[in-house]
XYZ file of C-alpha atoms in Angstrom:
144
model
C -7.182 34.232 -38.604
C -10.349 32.391 -37.586
C -11.484 31.765 -34.041
C -10.790 28.051 -34.484
C -7.188 28.736 -35.569
C -6.660 31.027 -32.587
C -8.016 28.353 -30.220
C -5.694 25.757 -31.772
C -2.657 28.036 -31.382
C -3.674 28.844 -27.817
C -4.068 25.131 -26.974
C -0.668 24.310 -28.486
C 0.968 27.059 -26.402
C -0.688 25.698 -23.245
C 0.561 22.178 -24.017
C 4.122 23.495 -24.429
C 3.990 25.186 -21.020
C 2.498 22.181 -19.256
C 4.777 19.583 -20.817
C 6.003 16.911 -18.442
C 9.744 16.504 -18.339
C 11.337 13.164 -18.996
C 13.108 11.211 -16.306
C 14.703 7.829 -15.962
C 13.077 4.990 -14.076
C 15.183 2.107 -12.940
C 14.026 -0.965 -11.161
C 15.872 -3.590 -9.252
C 14.502 -6.765 -7.787
C 14.745 -7.143 -4.044
C 13.677 -10.378 -2.517
C 12.691 -9.086 0.886
C 11.436 -11.892 3.061
C 8.181 -11.592 4.990
C 9.902 -10.744 8.268
C 11.931 -7.951 6.646
C 8.756 -6.450 5.184
C 7.097 -6.678 8.613
C 10.079 -4.961 10.265
C 10.044 -2.217 7.619
C 6.407 -1.469 8.451
C 7.028 -1.600 12.211
C 9.956 0.811 11.950
C 8.163 3.235 9.648
C 10.516 2.534 6.719
C 7.497 1.701 4.557
C 4.860 4.391 4.154
C 1.499 4.182 2.404
C 1.065 7.294 0.256
C -2.238 9.145 -0.038
C -2.978 7.880 -3.533
C -3.383 4.334 -2.213
C -6.884 3.208 -1.360
C -7.743 2.308 2.200
C -7.205 -1.213 3.492
C -10.334 -3.122 2.486
C -9.514 -6.822 2.533
C -11.556 -8.944 4.898
C -9.951 -11.759 6.890
C -11.077 -14.417 4.390
C -9.210 -12.783 1.510
C -6.176 -12.002 3.679
C -6.118 -15.633 4.862
C -6.005 -16.869 1.255
C -2.898 -14.753 0.651
C -1.217 -16.131 3.792
C -2.154 -19.687 2.794
C -0.622 -19.113 -0.664
C 2.611 -17.907 0.954
C 2.722 -20.846 3.353
C 2.251 -23.516 0.703
C 4.551 -21.811 -1.788
C 2.088 -20.673 -4.425
C 3.134 -17.676 -6.495
C 1.753 -14.342 -5.291
C 1.882 -11.005 -7.101
C 4.866 -8.768 -6.461
C 4.841 -5.776 -4.148
C 6.219 -2.622 -5.766
C 7.980 -0.092 -3.574
C 9.543 3.253 -4.467
C 12.709 4.036 -2.535
C 12.138 7.654 -1.575
C 15.351 7.850 0.455
C 17.829 5.248 1.569
C 15.738 2.559 3.317
C 12.559 4.679 3.150
C 9.918 3.259 0.849
C 6.507 4.234 -0.526
C 4.073 1.489 -1.514
C 3.265 1.758 -5.213
C 1.415 -1.548 -5.604
C 0.625 -4.315 -3.161
C -0.597 -2.433 -0.104
C -3.431 -4.906 0.577
C -1.023 -7.847 0.422
C 1.634 -6.079 2.461
C -0.746 -5.075 5.241
C -2.333 -8.534 5.306
C 1.105 -10.026 5.936
C 1.708 -7.446 8.657
C -1.581 -8.220 10.427
C -0.954 -11.971 10.193
C 2.438 -11.657 11.884
C 0.926 -9.393 14.560
C -1.666 -12.175 15.028
C -4.333 -9.506 14.993
C -6.647 -8.131 12.361
C -8.055 -4.576 12.263
C -11.639 -4.068 13.354
C -13.968 -3.647 10.405
C -15.012 -0.139 11.468
C -11.337 0.958 11.723
C -10.031 -0.423 8.420
C -10.801 2.691 6.387
C -9.015 4.936 8.908
C -5.797 2.918 9.157
C -3.625 5.232 7.036
C -4.671 8.291 9.077
C -4.144 6.434 12.360
C -0.722 5.196 11.220
C 0.325 8.708 10.136
C -0.783 10.213 13.450
C 0.804 7.604 15.736
C 3.703 6.283 13.622
C 2.289 2.816 14.295
C -1.074 1.161 14.688
C -2.290 1.234 18.316
C -3.582 -1.998 19.806
C -7.155 -0.718 20.252
C -7.559 -0.781 16.463
C -7.195 -4.571 16.454
C -9.398 -7.414 17.576
C -7.974 -9.291 20.541
C -7.115 -12.207 18.283
C -7.507 -13.199 14.657
C -10.366 -15.483 15.617
C -12.418 -12.695 17.226
C -12.386 -10.727 13.971
C -14.771 -12.706 11.830
C -17.618 -14.958 12.921
C -17.056 -17.048 9.783
C -13.606 -18.126 10.947
C -13.840 -21.356 12.998
């Protein structure tokens, strides 16, 4: 047997041992309203897992999302994984979800704190008020 054949057999054996098992995925639409999503975040029912990037949207981009919601334009879905009954992990839509949350709070996170939000939230179970500007209008000099 050649070295190449031995490598091929060895690779095939490794693949068999590291095979990923199959599992079923089901999805069901839930039309949570904005207030329900806000309350889920406030209560800790929605968690942002470590594989999600940090919150990076600026107030201009977040404002465009809120405007789209207010005038009834379609916005992309938010995908949540129900880890336990009424305990969710954000799979897709964290930037949109958190923008809605900050809008309802009428406060926007300080630029220097945005990248640390997940860590702060995990440590405190909520986002302390010192992370936010005093009002939405203090957060960005471009906002009239």
